[in-house]
Amino acid sequence: MAEVAEDKKVDTDSKRVHTYPLIRHSDMNDEMKTEAMELCVTACEKFSSNNETAAKMIKDTMDKKFGASWHAVVGEGYGFEITHEVKNLLYMFFGGNMAIILWKCS
């Protein structure tokens, strides 16, 4: 009986989902990183059922605020390899396994 209780506890812990933004990697300055992170969270919450629209909102807003040419990918379970301008990369997770990568290249 004790073993069954321990197994259930492990399953509960492994399914814990973070609901806060978790920055995996960024080389942006602190001000830009904070603004980009808040924008990503807002877009993902506003368009929770449509990742393409969330990515478009992120890209368009960053283009207006920090100049062209920004790129955004929003989704689950993807790999990537990119070339980007220095100090213009943000890779983060939000709402569990939703990943956002945002970068600028000209």
mmCIF file of N, CA and C in Angstrom:
data_model
loop_
_atom_site.group_PDB
_atom_site.id
_atom_site.type_symbol
_atom_site.label_atom_id
_atom_site.label_comp_id
_atom_site.label_asym_id
_atom_site.label_seq_id
_atom_site.Cartn_x
_atom_site.Cartn_y
_atom_site.Cartn_z
ATOM 1 N N MET A 1 0.820 -1.199 0.000
ATOM 2 C CA MET A 1 0.000 0.000 0.000
ATOM 3 C C MET A 1 0.860 1.258 0.000
ATOM 4 N N ALA A 2 1.926 1.264 0.757
ATOM 5 C CA ALA A 2 2.782 2.441 0.813
ATOM 6 C C ALA A 2 3.392 2.739 -0.549
ATOM 7 N N GLU A 3 3.732 1.693 -1.320
ATOM 8 C CA GLU A 3 4.319 1.894 -2.640
ATOM 9 C C GLU A 3 3.341 2.556 -3.601
ATOM 10 N N VAL A 4 2.074 2.198 -3.530
ATOM 11 C CA VAL A 4 1.053 2.792 -4.393
ATOM 12 C C VAL A 4 0.919 4.282 -4.103
ATOM 13 N N ALA A 5 0.933 4.661 -2.832
ATOM 14 C CA ALA A 5 0.826 6.069 -2.449
ATOM 15 C C ALA A 5 2.017 6.861 -2.978
ATOM 16 N N GLU A 6 3.216 6.278 -2.913
ATOM 17 C CA GLU A 6 4.404 6.974 -3.426
ATOM 18 C C GLU A 6 4.327 7.161 -4.937
ATOM 19 N N ASP A 7 3.844 6.146 -5.673
ATOM 20 C CA ASP A 7 3.719 6.260 -7.120
ATOM 21 C C ASP A 7 2.775 7.385 -7.509
ATOM 22 N N LYS A 8 1.665 7.522 -6.801
ATOM 23 C CA LYS A 8 0.707 8.587 -7.103
ATOM 24 C C LYS A 8 1.325 9.949 -6.847
ATOM 25 N N LYS A 9 2.120 10.072 -5.797
ATOM 26 C CA LYS A 9 2.762 11.351 -5.488
ATOM 27 C C LYS A 9 3.746 11.737 -6.601
ATOM 28 N N VAL A 10 4.503 10.800 -7.092
ATOM 29 C CA VAL A 10 5.466 11.079 -8.163
ATOM 30 C C VAL A 10 4.734 11.537 -9.421
ATOM 31 N N ASP A 11 3.616 10.885 -9.786
ATOM 32 C CA ASP A 11 2.843 11.279 -10.961
ATOM 33 C C ASP A 11 2.330 12.705 -10.821
ATOM 34 N N THR A 12 1.846 13.070 -9.635
ATOM 35 C CA THR A 12 1.329 14.413 -9.408
ATOM 36 C C THR A 12 2.431 15.450 -9.583
ATOM 37 N N ASP A 13 3.606 15.174 -9.032
ATOM 38 C CA ASP A 13 4.722 16.111 -9.142
ATOM 39 C C ASP A 13 5.191 16.259 -10.583
ATOM 40 N N SER A 14 5.202 15.177 -11.350
ATOM 41 C CA SER A 14 5.703 15.252 -12.718
ATOM 42 C C SER A 14 4.750 15.998 -13.649
ATOM 43 N N LYS A 15 3.505 16.146 -13.268
ATOM 44 C CA LYS A 15 2.530 16.835 -14.114
ATOM 45 C C LYS A 15 2.340 18.295 -13.715
ATOM 46 N N ARG A 16 3.153 18.786 -12.823
ATOM 47 C CA ARG A 16 3.053 20.175 -12.394
ATOM 48 C C ARG A 16 3.401 21.088 -13.563
ATOM 49 N N VAL A 17 2.548 22.057 -13.842
ATOM 50 C CA VAL A 17 2.720 22.954 -14.980
ATOM 51 C C VAL A 17 2.995 24.358 -14.462
ATOM 52 N N HIS A 18 4.041 24.987 -14.988
ATOM 53 C CA HIS A 18 4.295 26.369 -14.584
ATOM 54 C C HIS A 18 3.436 27.299 -15.431
ATOM 55 N N THR A 19 2.891 28.302 -14.801
ATOM 56 C CA THR A 19 2.023 29.245 -15.510
ATOM 57 C C THR A 19 2.696 30.610 -15.649
ATOM 58 N N TYR A 20 3.949 30.685 -15.272
ATOM 59 C CA TYR A 20 4.685 31.934 -15.381
ATOM 60 C C TYR A 20 5.658 31.825 -16.563
ATOM 61 N N PRO A 21 6.072 32.947 -17.123
ATOM 62 C CA PRO A 21 7.036 32.881 -18.233
ATOM 63 C C PRO A 21 8.400 32.412 -17.733
ATOM 64 N N LEU A 22 8.996 31.513 -18.468
ATOM 65 C CA LEU A 22 10.299 30.960 -18.113
ATOM 66 C C LEU A 22 11.247 31.210 -19.279
ATOM 67 N N ILE A 23 12.203 32.096 -19.089
ATOM 68 C CA ILE A 23 13.147 32.427 -20.157
ATOM 69 C C ILE A 23 14.237 31.363 -20.189
ATOM 70 N N ARG A 24 14.331 30.693 -21.318
ATOM 71 C CA ARG A 24 15.335 29.633 -21.503
ATOM 72 C C ARG A 24 16.669 30.242 -21.920
ATOM 73 N N HIS A 25 16.608 31.223 -22.840
ATOM 74 C CA HIS A 25 17.817 31.907 -23.282
ATOM 75 C C HIS A 25 17.443 33.266 -23.857
ATOM 76 N N SER A 26 18.261 34.254 -23.567
ATOM 77 C CA SER A 26 18.075 35.571 -24.162
ATOM 78 C C SER A 26 19.391 36.324 -24.122
ATOM 79 N N ASP A 27 19.663 37.070 -25.177
ATOM 80 C CA ASP A 27 20.820 37.964 -25.154
ATOM 81 C C ASP A 27 20.384 39.425 -25.288
ATOM 82 N N MET A 28 19.062 39.674 -25.126
ATOM 83 C CA MET A 28 18.526 41.042 -25.183
ATOM 84 C C MET A 28 18.938 41.816 -23.931
ATOM 85 N N ASN A 29 18.946 43.152 -24.045
ATOM 86 C CA ASN A 29 19.148 43.943 -22.837
ATOM 87 C C ASN A 29 17.891 43.808 -21.968
ATOM 88 N N ASP A 30 18.006 44.144 -20.711
ATOM 89 C CA ASP A 30 16.921 43.883 -19.752
ATOM 90 C C ASP A 30 15.610 44.565 -20.124
ATOM 91 N N GLU A 31 15.676 45.804 -20.607
ATOM 92 C CA GLU A 31 14.452 46.537 -20.963
ATOM 93 C C GLU A 31 13.727 45.867 -22.129
ATOM 94 N N MET A 32 14.468 45.539 -23.193
ATOM 95 C CA MET A 32 13.865 44.892 -24.353
ATOM 96 C C MET A 32 13.344 43.505 -23.979
ATOM 97 N N LYS A 33 14.097 42.776 -23.161
ATOM 98 C CA LYS A 33 13.691 41.437 -22.756
ATOM 99 C C LYS A 33 12.380 41.469 -21.978
ATOM 100 N N THR A 34 12.238 42.425 -21.067
ATOM 101 C CA THR A 34 11.007 42.557 -20.280
ATOM 102 C C THR A 34 9.820 42.883 -21.182
ATOM 103 N N GLU A 35 10.001 43.832 -22.096
ATOM 104 C CA GLU A 35 8.915 44.196 -23.016
ATOM 105 C C GLU A 35 8.533 43.033 -23.926
ATOM 106 N N ALA A 36 9.525 42.323 -24.454
ATOM 107 C CA ALA A 36 9.254 41.194 -25.341
ATOM 108 C C ALA A 36 8.553 40.066 -24.593
ATOM 109 N N MET A 37 9.000 39.791 -23.374
ATOM 110 C CA MET A 37 8.392 38.738 -22.571
ATOM 111 C C MET A 37 6.936 39.067 -22.269
ATOM 112 N N GLU A 38 6.661 40.300 -21.872
ATOM 113 C CA GLU A 38 5.284 40.707 -21.582
ATOM 114 C C GLU A 38 4.416 40.634 -22.842
ATOM 115 N N LEU A 39 4.971 41.018 -23.979
ATOM 116 C CA LEU A 39 4.244 40.930 -25.243
ATOM 117 C C LEU A 39 3.913 39.474 -25.582
ATOM 118 N N CYS A 40 4.869 38.591 -25.424
ATOM 119 C CA CYS A 40 4.649 37.168 -25.713
ATOM 120 C C CYS A 40 3.563 36.580 -24.818
ATOM 121 N N VAL A 41 3.602 36.911 -23.535
ATOM 122 C CA VAL A 41 2.588 36.415 -22.600
ATOM 123 C C VAL A 41 1.212 36.944 -22.998
ATOM 124 N N THR A 42 1.117 38.227 -23.298
ATOM 125 C CA THR A 42 -0.155 38.836 -23.696
ATOM 126 C C THR A 42 -0.700 38.168 -24.966
ATOM 127 N N ALA A 43 0.153 37.983 -25.961
ATOM 128 C CA ALA A 43 -0.285 37.373 -27.222
ATOM 129 C C ALA A 43 -0.746 35.933 -27.017
ATOM 130 N N CYS A 44 -0.011 35.178 -26.223
ATOM 131 C CA CYS A 44 -0.378 33.771 -25.991
ATOM 132 C C CYS A 44 -1.661 33.645 -25.183
ATOM 133 N N GLU A 45 -1.892 34.571 -24.272
ATOM 134 C CA GLU A 45 -3.145 34.545 -23.507
ATOM 135 C C GLU A 45 -4.322 35.000 -24.373
ATOM 136 N N LYS A 46 -4.102 36.035 -25.181
ATOM 137 C CA LYS A 46 -5.176 36.578 -26.021
ATOM 138 C C LYS A 46 -5.586 35.597 -27.118
ATOM 139 N N PHE A 47 -4.606 34.917 -27.709
ATOM 140 C CA PHE A 47 -4.871 33.989 -28.811
ATOM 141 C C PHE A 47 -4.457 32.568 -28.403
ATOM 142 N N SER A 48 -4.986 32.108 -27.288
ATOM 143 C CA SER A 48 -4.574 30.810 -26.740
ATOM 144 C C SER A 48 -4.919 29.645 -27.654
ATOM 145 N N SER A 49 -5.894 29.811 -28.528
ATOM 146 C CA SER A 49 -6.276 28.708 -29.408
ATOM 147 C C SER A 49 -5.729 28.865 -30.832
ATOM 148 N N ASN A 50 -4.934 29.925 -31.066
ATOM 149 C CA ASN A 50 -4.412 30.165 -32.410
ATOM 150 C C ASN A 50 -2.971 30.682 -32.336
ATOM 151 N N ASN A 51 -2.016 29.756 -32.408
ATOM 152 C CA ASN A 51 -0.599 30.126 -32.293
ATOM 153 C C ASN A 51 -0.129 31.021 -33.435
ATOM 154 N N GLU A 52 -0.690 30.834 -34.616
ATOM 155 C CA GLU A 52 -0.283 31.638 -35.770
ATOM 156 C C GLU A 52 -0.624 33.114 -35.557
ATOM 157 N N THR A 53 -1.805 33.383 -35.033
ATOM 158 C CA THR A 53 -2.216 34.758 -34.764
ATOM 159 C C THR A 53 -1.376 35.369 -33.642
ATOM 160 N N ALA A 54 -1.050 34.560 -32.629
ATOM 161 C CA ALA A 54 -0.188 35.046 -31.542
ATOM 162 C C ALA A 54 1.185 35.424 -32.086
ATOM 163 N N ALA A 55 1.753 34.583 -32.937
ATOM 164 C CA ALA A 55 3.060 34.873 -33.537
ATOM 165 C C ALA A 55 3.006 36.134 -34.391
ATOM 166 N N LYS A 56 1.925 36.314 -35.140
ATOM 167 C CA LYS A 56 1.768 37.512 -35.986
ATOM 168 C C LYS A 56 1.703 38.767 -35.121
ATOM 169 N N MET A 57 0.959 38.711 -34.019
ATOM 170 C CA MET A 57 0.867 39.868 -33.118
ATOM 171 C C MET A 57 2.239 40.212 -32.544
ATOM 172 N N ILE A 58 2.993 39.197 -32.125
ATOM 173 C CA ILE A 58 4.329 39.421 -31.559
ATOM 174 C C ILE A 58 5.238 40.052 -32.604
ATOM 175 N N LYS A 59 5.266 39.473 -33.803
ATOM 176 C CA LYS A 59 6.131 39.986 -34.873
ATOM 177 C C LYS A 59 5.790 41.419 -35.253
ATOM 178 N N ASP A 60 4.504 41.688 -35.472
ATOM 179 C CA ASP A 60 4.090 43.029 -35.894
ATOM 180 C C ASP A 60 4.406 44.075 -34.835
ATOM 181 N N THR A 61 4.178 43.746 -33.580
ATOM 182 C CA THR A 61 4.455 44.694 -32.495
ATOM 183 C C THR A 61 5.949 44.969 -32.364
ATOM 184 N N MET A 62 6.770 43.916 -32.455
ATOM 185 C CA MET A 62 8.222 44.103 -32.350
ATOM 186 C C MET A 62 8.755 44.886 -33.551
ATOM 187 N N ASP A 63 8.205 44.645 -34.742
ATOM 188 C CA ASP A 63 8.614 45.413 -35.928
ATOM 189 C C ASP A 63 8.347 46.900 -35.732
ATOM 190 N N LYS A 64 7.184 47.235 -35.195
ATOM 191 C CA LYS A 64 6.824 48.646 -34.979
ATOM 192 C C LYS A 64 7.690 49.289 -33.899
ATOM 193 N N LYS A 65 7.948 48.540 -32.837
ATOM 194 C CA LYS A 65 8.644 49.127 -31.692
ATOM 195 C C LYS A 65 10.163 49.163 -31.865
ATOM 196 N N PHE A 66 10.733 48.105 -32.467
ATOM 197 C CA PHE A 66 12.187 47.990 -32.530
ATOM 198 C C PHE A 66 12.728 47.890 -33.956
ATOM 199 N N GLY A 67 11.899 48.170 -34.954
ATOM 200 C CA GLY A 67 12.344 48.126 -36.343
ATOM 201 C C GLY A 67 12.294 46.718 -36.915
ATOM 202 N N ALA A 68 12.238 46.640 -38.250
ATOM 203 C CA ALA A 68 12.138 45.340 -38.923
ATOM 204 C C ALA A 68 13.514 44.667 -38.893
ATOM 205 N N SER A 69 13.643 43.482 -38.976
ATOM 206 C CA SER A 69 12.755 42.437 -39.355
ATOM 207 C C SER A 69 12.778 41.335 -38.299
ATOM 208 N N TRP A 70 11.694 41.289 -37.521
ATOM 209 C CA TRP A 70 11.551 40.323 -36.435
ATOM 210 C C TRP A 70 10.834 39.082 -36.926
ATOM 211 N N HIS A 71 11.142 37.955 -36.295
ATOM 212 C CA HIS A 71 10.520 36.676 -36.615
ATOM 213 C C HIS A 71 10.076 36.036 -35.310
ATOM 214 N N ALA A 72 8.919 35.364 -35.334
ATOM 215 C CA ALA A 72 8.387 34.736 -34.124
ATOM 216 C C ALA A 72 7.828 33.361 -34.454
ATOM 217 N N VAL A 73 8.107 32.406 -33.583
ATOM 218 C CA VAL A 73 7.535 31.070 -33.682
ATOM 219 C C VAL A 73 6.896 30.768 -32.338
ATOM 220 N N VAL A 74 5.637 30.330 -32.370
ATOM 221 C CA VAL A 74 4.895 29.994 -31.155
ATOM 222 C C VAL A 74 4.341 28.591 -31.336
ATOM 223 N N GLY A 75 4.586 27.709 -30.389
ATOM 224 C CA GLY A 75 4.040 26.358 -30.507
ATOM 225 C C GLY A 75 4.642 25.395 -29.511
ATOM 226 N N GLU A 76 4.360 24.116 -29.753
ATOM 227 C CA GLU A 76 4.841 23.036 -28.899
ATOM 228 C C GLU A 76 5.619 22.038 -29.743
ATOM 229 N N GLY A 77 6.682 21.527 -29.205
ATOM 230 C CA GLY A 77 7.393 20.424 -29.825
ATOM 231 C C GLY A 77 8.062 20.743 -31.144
ATOM 232 N N TYR A 78 8.922 21.721 -31.185
ATOM 233 C CA TYR A 78 9.653 22.017 -32.412
ATOM 234 C C TYR A 78 11.124 22.243 -32.081
ATOM 235 N N GLY A 79 11.959 22.002 -33.023
ATOM 236 C CA GLY A 79 13.374 22.307 -32.901
ATOM 237 C C GLY A 79 13.710 23.458 -33.827
ATOM 238 N N PHE A 80 14.832 24.087 -33.617
ATOM 239 C CA PHE A 80 15.203 25.210 -34.471
ATOM 240 C C PHE A 80 16.696 25.425 -34.449
ATOM 241 N N GLU A 81 17.168 26.038 -35.480
ATOM 242 C CA GLU A 81 18.543 26.510 -35.583
ATOM 243 C C GLU A 81 18.463 27.779 -36.404
ATOM 244 N N ILE A 82 18.870 28.896 -35.837
ATOM 245 C CA ILE A 82 18.702 30.180 -36.509
ATOM 246 C C ILE A 82 19.984 30.997 -36.468
ATOM 247 N N THR A 83 20.031 32.002 -37.319
ATOM 248 C CA THR A 83 21.050 33.037 -37.278
ATOM 249 C C THR A 83 20.323 34.326 -36.928
ATOM 250 N N HIS A 84 20.866 35.084 -35.983
ATOM 251 C CA HIS A 84 20.177 36.289 -35.534
ATOM 252 C C HIS A 84 21.175 37.399 -35.268
ATOM 253 N N GLU A 85 20.661 38.614 -35.203
ATOM 254 C CA GLU A 85 21.490 39.751 -34.821
ATOM 255 C C GLU A 85 21.795 39.650 -33.330
ATOM 256 N N VAL A 86 22.997 40.031 -32.959
ATOM 257 C CA VAL A 86 23.397 40.003 -31.559
ATOM 258 C C VAL A 86 22.482 40.922 -30.745
ATOM 259 N N LYS A 87 22.145 40.504 -29.548
ATOM 260 C CA LYS A 87 21.282 41.241 -28.609
ATOM 261 C C LYS A 87 19.825 41.307 -29.069
ATOM 262 N N ASN A 88 19.404 40.343 -29.893
ATOM 263 C CA ASN A 88 18.033 40.355 -30.413
ATOM 264 C C ASN A 88 17.423 38.958 -30.455
ATOM 265 N N LEU A 89 17.590 38.174 -29.390
ATOM 266 C CA LEU A 89 17.060 36.821 -29.338
ATOM 267 C C LEU A 89 16.376 36.582 -27.998
ATOM 268 N N LEU A 90 15.197 35.976 -28.048
ATOM 269 C CA LEU A 90 14.483 35.556 -26.840
ATOM 270 C C LEU A 90 13.889 34.187 -27.093
ATOM 271 N N TYR A 91 14.183 33.243 -26.207
ATOM 272 C CA TYR A 91 13.616 31.894 -26.265
ATOM 273 C C TYR A 91 13.018 31.620 -24.902
ATOM 274 N N MET A 92 11.707 31.412 -24.853
ATOM 275 C CA MET A 92 11.027 31.268 -23.572
ATOM 276 C C MET A 92 9.914 30.238 -23.640
ATOM 277 N N PHE A 93 9.475 29.810 -22.468
ATOM 278 C CA PHE A 93 8.326 28.917 -22.333
ATOM 279 C C PHE A 93 7.253 29.629 -21.544
ATOM 280 N N PHE A 94 6.000 29.275 -21.816
ATOM 281 C CA PHE A 94 4.875 29.874 -21.105
ATOM 282 C C PHE A 94 3.733 28.874 -21.048
ATOM 283 N N GLY A 95 3.062 28.822 -19.919
ATOM 284 C CA GLY A 95 1.880 27.966 -19.785
ATOM 285 C C GLY A 95 2.185 26.499 -19.923
ATOM 286 N N GLY A 96 3.292 26.058 -19.402
ATOM 287 C CA GLY A 96 3.628 24.641 -19.464
ATOM 288 C C GLY A 96 4.590 24.340 -20.583
ATOM 289 N N ASN A 97 4.083 23.844 -21.708
ATOM 290 C CA ASN A 97 4.975 23.426 -22.781
ATOM 291 C C ASN A 97 4.846 24.289 -24.043
ATOM 292 N N MET A 98 4.278 25.477 -23.920
ATOM 293 C CA MET A 98 4.209 26.412 -25.042
ATOM 294 C C MET A 98 5.555 27.144 -25.125
ATOM 295 N N ALA A 99 6.199 27.047 -26.281
ATOM 296 C CA ALA A 99 7.498 27.695 -26.469
ATOM 297 C C ALA A 99 7.348 28.850 -27.455
ATOM 298 N N ILE A 100 8.104 29.901 -27.182
ATOM 299 C CA ILE A 100 8.131 31.068 -28.067
ATOM 300 C C ILE A 100 9.590 31.392 -28.351
ATOM 301 N N ILE A 101 9.923 31.517 -29.613
ATOM 302 C CA ILE A 101 11.228 32.028 -29.980
ATOM 303 C C ILE A 101 11.027 33.282 -30.818
ATOM 304 N N LEU A 102 11.770 34.298 -30.473
ATOM 305 C CA LEU A 102 11.639 35.611 -31.101
ATOM 306 C C LEU A 102 13.050 36.098 -31.415
ATOM 307 N N TRP A 103 13.280 36.455 -32.682
ATOM 308 C CA TRP A 103 14.618 36.925 -33.054
ATOM 309 C C TRP A 103 14.517 37.926 -34.193
ATOM 310 N N LYS A 104 15.593 38.680 -34.324
ATOM 311 C CA LYS A 104 15.678 39.692 -35.382
ATOM 312 C C LYS A 104 16.859 39.358 -36.275
ATOM 313 N N CYS A 105 16.625 39.439 -37.581
ATOM 314 C CA CYS A 105 17.726 39.358 -38.537
ATOM 315 C C CYS A 105 17.359 40.202 -39.752
ATOM 316 N N SER A 106 18.374 40.777 -40.375
ATOM 317 C CA SER A 106 18.088 41.659 -41.509
ATOM 318 C C SER A 106 18.518 41.046 -42.810
#
